[in-house]
Tab-separated table of C-alpha atoms in Angstrom:
chain	number	residue	atom	x	y	z
A	1007	UNK	CA	-17.954	58.165	-5.604
A	1008	UNK	CA	-18.443	54.797	-6.769
A	1009	UNK	CA	-15.587	53.525	-4.407
A	1010	UNK	CA	-17.549	54.875	-1.689
A	1011	UNK	CA	-20.726	53.085	-2.701
A	1012	UNK	CA	-18.740	49.761	-3.086
A	1013	UNK	CA	-17.310	50.194	0.334
A	1014	UNK	CA	-20.801	50.686	1.636
A	1015	UNK	CA	-22.068	47.627	-0.322
A	1016	UNK	CA	-18.974	45.522	1.221
A	1017	UNK	CA	-19.816	46.772	4.762
A	1018	UNK	CA	-23.528	45.976	4.035
A	1019	UNK	CA	-22.570	42.435	2.790
A	1020	UNK	CA	-20.249	41.822	5.732
A	1021	UNK	CA	-23.207	42.953	8.214
A	1022	UNK	CA	-25.573	40.654	6.388
A	1023	UNK	CA	-23.270	37.885	6.661
A	1024	UNK	CA	-22.770	38.520	10.290
A	1025	UNK	CA	-26.691	38.395	10.610
A	1026	UNK	CA	-26.852	35.332	8.573
A	1027	UNK	CA	-24.236	33.506	10.819
A	1028	UNK	CA	-26.237	34.815	13.945
A	1029	UNK	CA	-29.616	33.522	12.495
A	1030	UNK	CA	-28.113	30.159	11.522
A	1031	UNK	CA	-26.695	29.863	15.110
A	1032	UNK	CA	-30.043	30.702	16.373
A	1033	UNK	CA	-31.710	28.142	14.046
A	1034	UNK	CA	-29.385	25.463	15.249
A	1035	UNK	CA	-29.990	26.482	19.030
A	1036	UNK	CA	-33.626	26.130	18.470
A	1037	UNK	CA	-33.472	22.930	16.691
A	1038	UNK	CA	-31.326	21.419	19.581
A	1039	UNK	CA	-33.930	22.954	22.148
A	1040	UNK	CA	-36.819	21.166	20.028
A	1041	UNK	CA	-34.773	17.918	20.065
A	1042	UNK	CA	-34.302	18.002	23.840
A	1043	UNK	CA	-37.962	18.693	24.520
A	1044	UNK	CA	-38.926	15.938	22.216
A	1045	UNK	CA	-36.870	13.621	24.197
A	1046	UNK	CA	-38.323	14.621	27.359
A	1047	UNK	CA	-41.844	14.470	25.873
A	1048	UNK	CA	-41.136	10.802	24.980
A	1049	UNK	CA	-39.589	9.930	28.285
A	1050	UNK	CA	-42.591	11.248	30.128
A	1051	UNK	CA	-44.953	9.609	27.609
A	1052	UNK	CA	-43.237	6.417	28.300
A	1053	UNK	CA	-43.436	6.797	32.055
A	1054	UNK	CA	-47.102	7.753	31.488
A	1055	UNK	CA	-47.786	4.473	29.613
A	1056	UNK	CA	-46.112	2.525	32.329
A	1057	UNK	CA	-48.209	4.248	34.965
A	1058	UNK	CA	-51.310	3.567	33.013
A	1059	UNK	CA	-50.509	-0.132	32.999
A	1060	UNK	CA	-49.884	-0.098	36.747
A	1061	UNK	CA	-53.124	1.498	37.351
A	1062	UNK	CA	-55.017	-1.181	35.258
A	1063	UNK	CA	-53.094	-3.912	37.023
A	1064	UNK	CA	-53.920	-2.374	40.431
A	1065	UNK	CA	-57.607	-2.003	39.417
A	1066	UNK	CA	-57.716	-5.633	38.495
A	1067	UNK	CA	-56.146	-6.450	41.755
A	1068	UNK	CA	-58.462	-4.413	43.699
A	1069	UNK	CA	-61.376	-6.294	41.981
A	1070	UNK	CA	-60.014	-9.719	42.921
A	1071	UNK	CA	-59.393	-8.784	46.424
A	1072	UNK	CA	-62.865	-7.451	46.698
A	1073	UNK	CA	-64.318	-10.813	45.450
A	1074	UNK	CA	-62.151	-12.539	48.025
A	1075	UNK	CA	-63.508	-10.200	50.628
A	1076	UNK	CA	-67.160	-11.028	49.839
A	1077	UNK	CA	-66.126	-14.775	49.771
A	1078	UNK	CA	-64.267	-14.202	53.278
A	1079	UNK	CA	-67.355	-12.443	54.881
A	1080	UNK	CA	-69.396	-15.405	54.289
A	1081	UNK	CA	-66.931	-17.967	55.861
A	1082	UNK	CA	-66.830	-18.666	59.575
A	1083	UNK	CA	-64.158	-18.899	62.091
A	1084	UNK	CA	-60.624	-18.323	61.073
A	1085	UNK	CA	-61.839	-17.120	57.363
A	1086	UNK	CA	-63.019	-13.979	59.044
A	1087	UNK	CA	-59.257	-13.089	60.102
A	1088	UNK	CA	-58.341	-13.807	56.250
A	1089	UNK	CA	-61.117	-11.469	55.415
A	1090	UNK	CA	-59.784	-8.635	57.719
A	1091	UNK	CA	-56.300	-9.269	56.142
A	1092	UNK	CA	-57.741	-8.860	52.730
A	1093	UNK	CA	-59.575	-5.592	53.688
A	1094	UNK	CA	-56.425	-4.132	54.822
A	1095	UNK	CA	-54.466	-4.933	51.661
A	1096	UNK	CA	-57.541	-3.699	49.734
A	1097	UNK	CA	-57.080	-0.058	51.602
A	1098	UNK	CA	-53.292	0.069	51.028
A	1099	UNK	CA	-53.812	-0.836	47.147
A	1100	UNK	CA	-56.601	1.788	47.020
A	1101	UNK	CA	-54.259	4.556	48.673
A	1102	UNK	CA	-51.597	3.504	45.958
A	1103	UNK	CA	-54.278	3.876	43.148
A	1104	UNK	CA	-55.267	7.190	44.185
A	1105	UNK	CA	-51.451	8.282	44.162
A	1106	UNK	CA	-50.823	6.886	40.831
A	1107	UNK	CA	-54.057	8.701	39.583
A	1108	UNK	CA	-52.712	11.903	40.905
A	1109	UNK	CA	-49.344	11.262	39.390
A	1110	UNK	CA	-51.013	10.358	36.087
A	1111	UNK	CA	-52.661	13.717	35.995
A	1112	UNK	CA	-49.394	15.744	37.025
A	1113	UNK	CA	-47.564	13.768	33.858
A	1114	UNK	CA	-50.512	14.566	31.692
A	1115	UNK	CA	-50.052	18.359	32.599
A	1116	UNK	CA	-46.489	18.110	31.896
A	1117	UNK	CA	-47.021	16.610	28.283
A	1118	UNK	CA	-49.314	19.539	27.611
A	1119	UNK	CA	-46.698	21.822	28.586
A	1120	UNK	CA	-44.135	20.493	26.422
A	1121	UNK	CA	-46.524	20.249	23.603
A	1122	UNK	CA	-46.911	24.165	24.117
A	1123	UNK	CA	-43.304	24.829	24.304
A	1124	UNK	CA	-42.794	22.745	20.922
A	1125	UNK	CA	-45.510	24.733	19.215
A	1126	UNK	CA	-43.772	27.935	20.364
A	1127	UNK	CA	-40.420	26.943	19.193
A	1128	UNK	CA	-41.712	25.605	15.952
A	1129	UNK	CA	-43.214	29.108	15.386
A	1130	UNK	CA	-40.043	30.912	16.337
A	1131	UNK	CA	-38.238	28.499	13.973
A	1132	UNK	CA	-40.420	29.345	11.089
A	1133	UNK	CA	-39.982	32.977	11.839
A	1134	UNK	CA	-36.305	32.732	11.915
A	1135	UNK	CA	-36.082	30.620	8.634
A	1136	UNK	CA	-38.299	33.425	6.994
A	1137	UNK	CA	-35.800	36.017	8.186
A	1138	UNK	CA	-32.932	33.793	6.947
A	1139	UNK	CA	-34.277	33.724	3.518
A	1140	UNK	CA	-35.040	37.532	3.465
A	1141	UNK	CA	-31.244	38.030	4.457
A	1142	UNK	CA	-30.047	35.635	1.731
A	1143	UNK	CA	-31.851	37.303	-0.705
A	1144	UNK	CA	-30.628	40.729	0.038
A	1145	UNK	CA	-27.158	39.377	0.093
A	1146	UNK	CA	-27.641	37.665	-3.217
A	1147	UNK	CA	-28.928	41.157	-4.869
A	1148	UNK	CA	-25.796	43.148	-3.249
A	1149	UNK	CA	-23.418	40.703	-4.653
A	1150	UNK	CA	-24.889	40.216	-8.236
A	1151	UNK	CA	-22.673	42.815	-9.841
A	1152	UNK	CA	-19.588	41.152	-8.531
A	1153	UNK	CA	-20.649	37.987	-9.535
A	1154	UNK	CA	-21.062	39.490	-13.173
A	1155	UNK	CA	-17.540	40.788	-13.082
A	1156	UNK	CA	-16.188	37.503	-11.971
A	1157	UNK	CA	-18.156	35.484	-14.737
A	1158	UNK	CA	-17.012	38.111	-17.268
A	1159	UNK	CA	-13.311	37.730	-16.445
A	1160	UNK	CA	-13.525	33.983	-16.239
A	1161	UNK	CA	-14.641	33.942	-19.749
A	1162	UNK	CA	-11.629	36.423	-20.540
A	1163	UNK	CA	-9.112	34.238	-18.860
A	1164	UNK	CA	-6.145	34.225	-20.762
A	1165	UNK	CA	-6.973	37.325	-22.821
A	1166	UNK	CA	-5.780	41.031	-22.669
A	1167	UNK	CA	-8.342	43.281	-21.064
A	1168	UNK	CA	-8.670	46.896	-20.099
A	1169	UNK	CA	-9.839	47.252	-16.580
A	1170	UNK	CA	-11.077	50.517	-15.156
A	1171	UNK	CA	-10.870	51.017	-11.363
A	1172	UNK	CA	-11.376	53.722	-9.041
A	1173	UNK	CA	-7.651	53.950	-8.754
A	1174	UNK	CA	-6.947	54.129	-12.528
A	1175	UNK	CA	-6.904	52.012	-15.624
A	1176	UNK	CA	-4.787	48.665	-15.859
A	1177	UNK	CA	-4.274	46.676	-19.325
A	1178	UNK	CA	-2.914	43.136	-19.045
A	1179	UNK	CA	-3.452	39.406	-19.535
A	1180	UNK	CA	-5.982	37.816	-17.274
A	1181	UNK	CA	-4.147	35.185	-15.420
A	1182	UNK	CA	-6.543	33.880	-12.697
A	1183	UNK	CA	-9.871	34.851	-11.245
A	1184	UNK	CA	-10.455	34.202	-7.754
A	1185	UNK	CA	-13.601	34.397	-5.463
A	1186	UNK	CA	-13.120	38.211	-4.963
A	1187	UNK	CA	-10.284	39.285	-7.146
A	1188	UNK	CA	-8.639	38.978	-10.628
A	1189	UNK	CA	-4.786	38.375	-11.371
A	1190	UNK	CA	-3.577	40.610	-14.251
A	1191	UNK	CA	-0.180	40.297	-15.882
A	1192	UNK	CA	0.738	43.879	-17.097
A	1193	UNK	CA	3.050	44.006	-20.472
A	1194	UNK	CA	6.042	44.741	-18.158
A	1195	UNK	CA	5.650	41.345	-16.402
A	1196	UNK	CA	4.339	42.805	-13.197
A	1197	UNK	CA	1.624	40.824	-11.598
A	1198	UNK	CA	-1.449	42.953	-10.210
A	1199	UNK	CA	-4.149	41.740	-7.963
A	1200	UNK	CA	-7.354	43.760	-8.221
A	1201	UNK	CA	-10.384	43.302	-5.973
A	1202	UNK	CA	-13.468	42.590	-7.875
A	1203	UNK	CA	-15.446	44.955	-5.700
A	1204	UNK	CA	-13.083	47.956	-7.179
A	1205	UNK	CA	-13.859	47.077	-10.808
A	1206	UNK	CA	-16.040	49.715	-12.656
A	1207	UNK	CA	-15.634	48.362	-16.253
A	1208	UNK	CA	-14.009	45.515	-18.142
A	1209	UNK	CA	-12.978	45.945	-21.928
A	1210	UNK	CA	-11.521	43.232	-23.735
A	1211	UNK	CA	-8.898	44.212	-26.046
Protein backbone atom coordinates (compact mmCIF):
# COMPACT_ATOMS: atom_id res chain seq x y z
CA UNK A 1 0.00 0.00 0.00
CA UNK A 2 2.87 2.39 0.90
CA UNK A 3 4.60 1.48 -2.40
CA UNK A 4 1.53 2.58 -4.33
CA UNK A 5 1.49 5.79 -2.32
CA UNK A 6 5.18 6.40 -3.07
CA UNK A 7 4.64 5.69 -6.76
CA UNK A 8 1.77 8.17 -6.76
CA UNK A 9 4.01 10.72 -5.07
CA UNK A 10 6.76 10.11 -7.63
CA UNK A 11 4.25 10.53 -10.44
CA UNK A 12 3.01 13.75 -8.87
CA UNK A 13 6.61 14.99 -8.46
CA UNK A 14 7.34 14.25 -12.12
CA UNK A 15 4.14 16.02 -13.16
CA UNK A 16 4.99 19.03 -11.02
CA UNK A 17 8.53 19.09 -12.44
CA UNK A 18 7.06 19.11 -15.94
CA UNK A 19 4.71 21.93 -14.97
CA UNK A 20 7.64 23.75 -13.35
CA UNK A 21 9.70 23.46 -16.54
CA UNK A 22 6.75 24.56 -18.68
CA UNK A 23 6.13 27.57 -16.47
CA UNK A 24 9.84 28.43 -16.47
CA UNK A 25 9.85 28.28 -20.29
CA UNK A 26 6.75 30.48 -20.39
CA UNK A 27 8.43 32.99 -18.03
CA UNK A 28 11.51 33.06 -20.29
CA UNK A 29 9.34 33.53 -23.37
CA UNK A 30 7.39 36.35 -21.73
CA UNK A 31 10.60 38.05 -20.60
CA UNK A 32 11.96 37.85 -24.18
CA UNK A 33 8.69 39.33 -25.51
CA UNK A 34 8.82 42.14 -22.92
CA UNK A 35 12.45 42.87 -23.88
CA UNK A 36 11.58 43.00 -27.60
CA UNK A 37 8.64 45.31 -27.00
CA UNK A 38 10.77 47.59 -24.82
CA UNK A 39 13.34 47.79 -27.62
CA UNK A 40 10.59 48.70 -30.08
CA UNK A 41 9.25 51.33 -27.67
CA UNK A 42 12.74 52.82 -27.32
CA UNK A 43 13.10 52.94 -31.10
CA UNK A 44 9.69 54.59 -31.53
CA UNK A 45 10.50 57.06 -28.73
CA UNK A 46 13.78 57.95 -30.47
CA UNK A 47 11.93 58.50 -33.74
CA UNK A 48 9.35 60.58 -31.89
CA UNK A 49 12.05 62.84 -30.48
CA UNK A 50 13.62 63.23 -33.91
CA UNK A 51 10.28 64.14 -35.50
CA UNK A 52 9.56 66.62 -32.70
CA UNK A 53 12.90 68.32 -33.39
CA UNK A 54 12.08 68.45 -37.09
CA UNK A 55 8.66 70.00 -36.39
CA UNK A 56 10.28 72.63 -34.16
CA UNK A 57 12.88 73.37 -36.81
CA UNK A 58 10.24 73.66 -39.53
CA UNK A 59 8.07 75.91 -37.37
CA UNK A 60 11.05 78.20 -36.90
CA UNK A 61 11.71 78.13 -40.63
CA UNK A 62 8.06 78.96 -41.31
CA UNK A 63 8.29 81.95 -38.97
CA UNK A 64 11.42 83.17 -40.73
CA UNK A 65 9.83 82.76 -44.16
CA UNK A 66 6.71 84.59 -43.02
CA UNK A 67 8.87 87.48 -41.88
CA UNK A 68 10.67 87.41 -45.21
CA UNK A 69 7.32 87.38 -47.05
CA UNK A 70 6.17 90.51 -45.17
CA UNK A 71 9.37 92.29 -46.08
CA UNK A 72 9.10 91.12 -49.67
CA UNK A 73 5.50 92.39 -49.98
CA UNK A 74 6.69 95.89 -49.02
CA UNK A 75 9.36 95.85 -51.71
CA UNK A 76 8.82 96.85 -55.32
CA UNK A 77 9.71 95.48 -58.70
CA UNK A 78 11.85 92.35 -58.72
CA UNK A 79 11.38 91.94 -54.93
CA UNK A 80 7.77 90.86 -55.64
CA UNK A 81 9.09 87.81 -57.53
CA UNK A 82 11.17 86.88 -54.50
CA UNK A 83 8.06 87.20 -52.29
CA UNK A 84 6.16 84.83 -54.59
CA UNK A 85 8.96 82.30 -54.41
CA UNK A 86 9.06 82.48 -50.62
CA UNK A 87 5.29 81.98 -50.42
CA UNK A 88 5.60 78.83 -52.51
CA UNK A 89 8.29 77.49 -50.18
CA UNK A 90 6.14 78.43 -47.21
CA UNK A 91 3.22 76.40 -48.54
CA UNK A 92 5.47 73.40 -49.17
CA UNK A 93 6.86 73.61 -45.65
CA UNK A 94 3.34 73.97 -44.25
CA UNK A 95 2.38 70.71 -45.97
CA UNK A 96 5.45 69.02 -44.48
CA UNK A 97 4.58 70.35 -41.02
CA UNK A 98 1.05 68.94 -41.30
CA UNK A 99 2.38 65.57 -42.45
CA UNK A 100 4.91 65.43 -39.62
CA UNK A 101 2.19 66.35 -37.13
CA UNK A 102 0.08 63.46 -38.45
CA UNK A 103 3.06 61.08 -38.16
CA UNK A 104 3.70 62.35 -34.64
CA UNK A 105 0.14 61.50 -33.60
CA UNK A 106 0.46 58.03 -35.10
CA UNK A 107 3.73 57.38 -33.26
CA UNK A 108 2.22 58.54 -29.97
CA UNK A 109 -0.64 56.08 -30.52
CA UNK A 110 1.88 53.27 -31.12
CA UNK A 111 3.73 54.16 -27.93
CA UNK A 112 0.46 53.93 -25.97
CA UNK A 113 -0.26 50.51 -27.53
CA UNK A 114 3.20 49.26 -26.58
CA UNK A 115 2.74 50.56 -23.03
CA UNK A 116 -0.55 48.64 -22.80
CA UNK A 117 1.12 45.47 -24.14
CA UNK A 118 3.94 45.81 -21.60
CA UNK A 119 1.43 46.22 -18.75
CA UNK A 120 -0.44 43.10 -19.94
CA UNK A 121 2.74 41.02 -20.20
CA UNK A 122 3.93 42.27 -16.82
CA UNK A 123 0.64 41.16 -15.26
CA UNK A 124 0.91 37.74 -16.92
CA UNK A 125 4.51 37.44 -15.75
CA UNK A 126 3.45 38.17 -12.16
CA UNK A 127 0.71 35.51 -12.41
CA UNK A 128 3.11 32.91 -13.81
CA UNK A 129 5.68 33.74 -11.13
CA UNK A 130 3.05 33.21 -8.43
CA UNK A 131 2.05 29.86 -9.98
CA UNK A 132 5.71 28.88 -10.14
CA UNK A 133 6.12 29.59 -6.44
CA UNK A 134 3.03 27.50 -5.64
CA UNK A 135 4.28 24.54 -7.66
CA UNK A 136 7.71 24.80 -6.04
CA UNK A 137 6.11 24.77 -2.59
CA UNK A 138 4.06 21.67 -3.48
CA UNK A 139 7.16 19.97 -4.84
CA UNK A 140 9.13 20.72 -1.67
CA UNK A 141 6.29 19.33 0.45
CA UNK A 142 6.11 16.09 -1.55
CA UNK A 143 9.88 15.50 -1.52
CA UNK A 144 10.33 16.33 2.18
CA UNK A 145 10.13 12.65 3.35
CA UNK A 146 12.78 11.60 0.81
CA UNK A 147 15.06 14.44 1.92
CA UNK A 148 14.65 13.36 5.55
CA UNK A 149 15.66 9.75 4.68
CA UNK A 150 18.64 11.03 2.66
CA UNK A 151 19.83 13.20 5.55
CA UNK A 152 19.46 10.32 8.03
CA UNK A 153 21.43 7.91 5.81
CA UNK A 154 24.12 10.54 5.16
CA UNK A 155 24.68 10.81 8.91
CA UNK A 156 24.89 7.00 9.08
CA UNK A 157 27.40 6.72 6.20
CA UNK A 158 29.89 3.98 7.10
CA UNK A 159 27.58 2.53 9.74
CA UNK A 160 25.60 -0.70 9.70
CA UNK A 161 21.87 -0.17 9.33
CA UNK A 162 18.69 -2.15 8.81
CA UNK A 163 16.44 -0.77 6.10
CA UNK A 164 12.80 -1.75 5.73
CA UNK A 165 11.46 -1.54 2.16
CA UNK A 166 8.35 -2.70 0.36
CA UNK A 167 10.41 -5.59 -1.01
CA UNK A 168 11.70 -6.67 2.40
CA UNK A 169 14.37 -5.88 4.99
CA UNK A 170 18.04 -5.31 4.12
CA UNK A 171 20.92 -5.09 6.61
CA UNK A 172 24.37 -3.84 5.72
CA UNK A 173 26.88 -0.99 5.78
CA UNK A 174 26.02 2.34 4.19
CA UNK A 175 28.63 2.83 1.43
CA UNK A 176 27.32 5.98 -0.22
CA UNK A 177 24.20 8.13 -0.43
CA UNK A 178 23.12 9.58 -3.77
CA UNK A 179 20.44 12.05 -4.74
CA UNK A 180 17.72 9.41 -4.88
CA UNK A 181 19.38 6.17 -3.79
CA UNK A 182 21.55 4.59 -1.09
CA UNK A 183 24.28 2.00 -1.66
CA UNK A 184 24.43 -0.81 0.93
CA UNK A 185 27.08 -3.52 1.29
CA UNK A 186 25.54 -6.67 2.77
CA UNK A 187 27.52 -8.96 5.11
CA UNK A 188 27.98 -11.30 2.14
CA UNK A 189 29.81 -8.54 0.27
CA UNK A 190 26.96 -7.97 -2.18
CA UNK A 191 26.27 -4.37 -3.12
CA UNK A 192 22.63 -3.30 -3.15
CA UNK A 193 21.24 -0.03 -4.52
CA UNK A 194 17.99 1.01 -2.86
CA UNK A 195 15.85 3.90 -4.18
CA UNK A 196 15.15 6.35 -1.36
CA UNK A 197 11.49 6.44 -2.36
CA UNK A 198 11.20 2.69 -1.56
CA UNK A 199 12.48 3.05 2.02
CA UNK A 200 9.90 2.82 4.79
CA UNK A 201 12.18 2.82 7.85
CA UNK A 202 15.91 3.10 8.67
CA UNK A 203 17.21 1.58 11.90
CA UNK A 204 20.83 2.00 13.00
CA UNK A 205 22.27 -1.26 14.27
